[in-house]
Amino acid sequence: MALRGAWTQGRGLLLLRLQARGCQRGQWTRALATSAGARGRCEALVYRKHGEPLDVIHLENVKLSQLGDFDIRIQMLAAPINPSDINMMQGTYPILPDLPAIGGNEGVGRILEVGSKVTNMKPGDWVIPSGTWRIEAVGNMNTFIKVPKVIPLLCAATLSVNPCTAYRMLYDFESLKPGDSVIQNAANSGVGQATIQIAKAMSLKTINVIRDRPDIQELSDRLKAMGADYVITEEALRKPEMKELFKVVPRPRLALNGVGGKSATEMLRHLEKGGTIVTYGGMAKKPVTVPVSTLIFKDVKIRGFWVTQWKREHGQDLLQEMISQLCGFIQEGKLEAPICTEVQFQDYQTALKATTTPYTSSKQILIM
């Protein structure tokens, strides 16, 4: 407690000095990171038990590992809050880290220091780490993915989960050609927004399903501005009028399911014969029910996808190749960050509350 109190007191004095110099809050954090990192400690969002995020996660002062020959030390720049992060804190995610754990699995950081045997990275480079809700991190160079500094910060911070998921599902399950269509639910999610943009870059048509809500027209307009061809509600998906849509666009060969329940069942009914539905999420927390007639007479394929498993099975080189391809889309103006709200790291409770509020379409990004 004495050590923690002394560190807190020193932090307060440094803040006062920086304030007196007219530094902005983001500059305070960076200065604190340098000061704390030099002492081998940093701030991080830690949970020691499972439960509702606002109840279990707290800002703590944690110890940094010593920099080894093959290690790098980074300062985090930005990290999003994803649904899987919430599920991990709640203890409902299928794979859980040992406790205590630092939250976050996506983000971008800047290298501050490299070990003596690190040759392919240098101070100033941007990298994607894991365990991201922290001010600094130290780890083996092979656990980081390098990204170009020329891409926007929010694109880099939200690159390694949702765009990768969308990319793999679009490329790996069906041999799609220009003009083919894809249908997806949860179209306003991070994966959904990435799917819209990557599909457009592939010259595919997208049919995008969202829940009805008060701002439905505003959301529909935003998705169409990203490149969505058609935006419909869950209710419209179940109506006979869907037949009219398929007079102007081919029936989809690929369906992407992030919801489950009735939504997935209805998408299955609209699949082309021999098509594939890929489930990557289950926000409705209800099982995917497959009509027997759809299996027998349409011979649809039922698949699942988890990007973490893909990364484990395919290794760092293929992951880096995919990240480079996505960065190319970003630099060409074909892929943007999802709709985001930037929140200062110390205001994490505000971001967590917004993330768990129904009908929130904006991804919360912690800025370090």
Coordinates of C-alpha atoms in Angstrom, one line a residue, residues 188-358:
N188 CA -23.9 -2.4 -38.0
S189 CA -21.4 -4.3 -35.9
G190 CA -17.7 -4.0 -36.3
V191 CA -17.6 -7.2 -38.4
G192 CA -20.6 -6.1 -40.3
Q193 CA -19.2 -2.7 -41.3
A194 CA -15.9 -4.3 -42.3
T195 CA -17.8 -6.9 -44.4
I196 CA -19.7 -4.1 -46.3
Q197 CA -16.4 -2.4 -47.2
I198 CA -14.3 -5.5 -48.1
A199 CA -17.2 -7.0 -50.1
K200 CA -17.5 -3.7 -52.1
A201 CA -13.7 -3.9 -52.8
M202 CA -14.4 -7.4 -54.1
S203 CA -17.3 -6.1 -56.3
L204 CA -19.8 -8.2 -54.3
K205 CA -23.4 -7.1 -53.4
T206 CA -24.3 -7.0 -49.8
I207 CA -27.7 -7.5 -48.2
N208 CA -27.5 -6.1 -44.7
V209 CA -29.9 -7.0 -41.9
I210 CA -30.2 -4.8 -38.8
R211 CA -32.7 -4.6 -35.9
D212 CA -35.4 -2.0 -36.0
R213 CA -34.6 1.0 -33.8
P214 CA -35.6 4.7 -33.4
D215 CA -32.7 5.9 -35.6
I216 CA -33.2 3.3 -38.3
Q217 CA -33.0 5.7 -41.3
E218 CA -29.9 7.4 -40.0
L219 CA -28.1 4.0 -39.5
S220 CA -29.3 2.8 -42.9
D221 CA -27.9 5.9 -44.5
R222 CA -24.5 5.5 -42.7
L223 CA -24.2 1.9 -43.8
K224 CA -25.1 2.7 -47.4
A225 CA -22.5 5.5 -47.3
M226 CA -19.9 2.8 -46.5
G227 CA -21.0 0.8 -49.5
A228 CA -24.0 -1.3 -48.4
D229 CA -26.2 -2.1 -51.3
Y230 CA -29.3 -3.1 -49.4
V231 CA -30.2 -2.5 -45.7
I232 CA -33.3 -4.2 -44.3
T233 CA -34.7 -4.9 -40.9
E234 CA -35.1 -8.3 -39.2
E235 CA -38.8 -8.0 -39.7
A236 CA -38.5 -7.3 -43.4
L237 CA -36.3 -10.4 -43.7
R238 CA -39.3 -12.6 -42.8
K239 CA -41.8 -11.0 -45.3
P240 CA -42.8 -12.4 -48.7
E241 CA -41.6 -9.2 -50.3
M242 CA -38.0 -10.5 -50.1
K243 CA -38.8 -12.3 -53.3
E244 CA -38.9 -9.0 -55.1
L245 CA -35.3 -8.2 -54.0
F246 CA -34.0 -11.4 -55.6
K247 CA -35.4 -10.3 -58.9
V248 CA -32.7 -7.6 -59.0
V249 CA -29.9 -9.2 -57.1
P250 CA -28.9 -12.9 -57.1
R251 CA -29.7 -15.0 -54.1
P252 CA -26.7 -15.1 -51.7
R253 CA -24.2 -17.9 -51.8
L254 CA -22.8 -16.8 -48.4
A255 CA -24.6 -15.8 -45.2
L256 CA -22.7 -14.4 -42.2
N257 CA -24.4 -14.9 -38.9
G258 CA -23.4 -12.9 -35.8
V259 CA -26.8 -13.1 -34.0
G260 CA -28.2 -16.7 -34.0
G261 CA -31.8 -17.5 -33.3
K262 CA -34.6 -16.6 -35.8
S263 CA -32.4 -14.2 -37.6
A264 CA -30.0 -17.0 -38.7
T265 CA -32.9 -19.3 -39.6
E266 CA -34.4 -16.6 -41.9
M267 CA -31.1 -16.0 -43.6
L268 CA -30.8 -19.7 -44.3
R269 CA -34.2 -19.7 -46.1
H270 CA -32.8 -17.1 -48.6
L271 CA -29.5 -18.8 -49.4
E272 CA -28.8 -20.1 -52.9
K273 CA -28.8 -23.9 -53.3
G274 CA -25.5 -25.3 -52.0
G275 CA -24.7 -22.0 -50.2
T276 CA -22.9 -21.6 -46.9
I277 CA -23.9 -19.9 -43.6
V278 CA -20.9 -19.0 -41.4
T279 CA -21.6 -18.3 -37.7
Y280 CA -19.0 -16.1 -35.9
G281 CA -21.1 -14.7 -33.1
G282 CA -24.4 -15.3 -31.1
M283 CA -25.6 -11.9 -29.8
A284 CA -29.2 -13.3 -29.4
K285 CA -27.8 -16.1 -27.2
K286 CA -30.1 -18.5 -29.0
P287 CA -29.2 -21.6 -31.0
V288 CA -29.1 -21.7 -34.8
T289 CA -32.1 -23.7 -35.9
V290 CA -31.8 -25.2 -39.4
P291 CA -35.0 -26.3 -41.2
V292 CA -34.8 -29.9 -42.4
S293 CA -36.1 -28.9 -45.8
T294 CA -33.2 -26.4 -46.2
L295 CA -30.7 -29.2 -45.5
I296 CA -32.3 -31.8 -47.8
F297 CA -33.5 -29.7 -50.7
K298 CA -31.0 -26.9 -50.7
D299 CA -27.9 -28.8 -49.4
V300 CA -26.7 -25.7 -47.5
K301 CA -23.5 -25.9 -45.5
I302 CA -23.4 -24.9 -41.8
R303 CA -20.0 -23.6 -40.7
G304 CA -18.4 -21.7 -37.8
F305 CA -15.5 -19.3 -37.6
W306 CA -13.3 -18.0 -34.8
V307 CA -10.5 -15.7 -35.9
T308 CA -8.4 -16.5 -32.8
Q309 CA -8.3 -20.2 -33.9
W310 CA -7.4 -19.2 -37.4
K311 CA -4.5 -17.2 -36.1
R312 CA -3.3 -20.1 -34.0
E313 CA -3.5 -22.5 -36.9
H314 CA -2.0 -20.4 -39.7
G315 CA 0.9 -18.6 -37.9
Q316 CA 2.4 -15.2 -37.9
D317 CA 3.5 -15.0 -41.5
L318 CA 0.0 -15.5 -42.9
L319 CA -1.4 -13.2 -40.3
Q320 CA 1.1 -10.5 -41.3
E321 CA 0.1 -11.1 -45.0
M322 CA -3.6 -10.6 -44.2
I323 CA -2.9 -7.5 -42.1
S324 CA -0.8 -6.1 -45.0
Q325 CA -3.7 -6.7 -47.4
L326 CA -6.1 -4.9 -45.1
C327 CA -3.7 -2.0 -44.7
G328 CA -3.6 -1.8 -48.5
F329 CA -7.4 -1.5 -48.5
I330 CA -7.1 1.3 -45.9
Q331 CA -4.5 3.2 -47.8
E332 CA -6.6 2.9 -51.0
G333 CA -9.6 4.4 -49.2
K334 CA -11.6 1.1 -49.4
L335 CA -11.6 0.4 -45.7
E336 CA -12.3 2.8 -42.9
A337 CA -12.6 2.3 -39.1
P338 CA -16.1 1.5 -37.8
I339 CA -18.2 4.2 -36.3
C340 CA -16.2 5.1 -33.2
T341 CA -16.4 7.2 -30.0
E342 CA -13.0 8.1 -28.5
V343 CA -12.8 8.0 -24.7
Q344 CA -9.8 8.8 -22.6
F345 CA -8.3 5.8 -20.9
Q346 CA -9.0 7.1 -17.4
D347 CA -12.7 7.4 -18.3
Y348 CA -13.0 3.7 -19.0
Q349 CA -16.2 3.4 -17.0
T350 CA -18.0 5.7 -19.4
A351 CA -16.8 3.6 -22.4
L352 CA -17.9 0.3 -20.7
K353 CA -21.3 1.7 -19.9
A354 CA -21.8 2.8 -23.5
T355 CA -20.7 -0.5 -24.8
T356 CA -23.2 -2.4 -22.8
T357 CA -26.1 0.0 -23.7
P358 CA -28.6 -1.5 -26.2

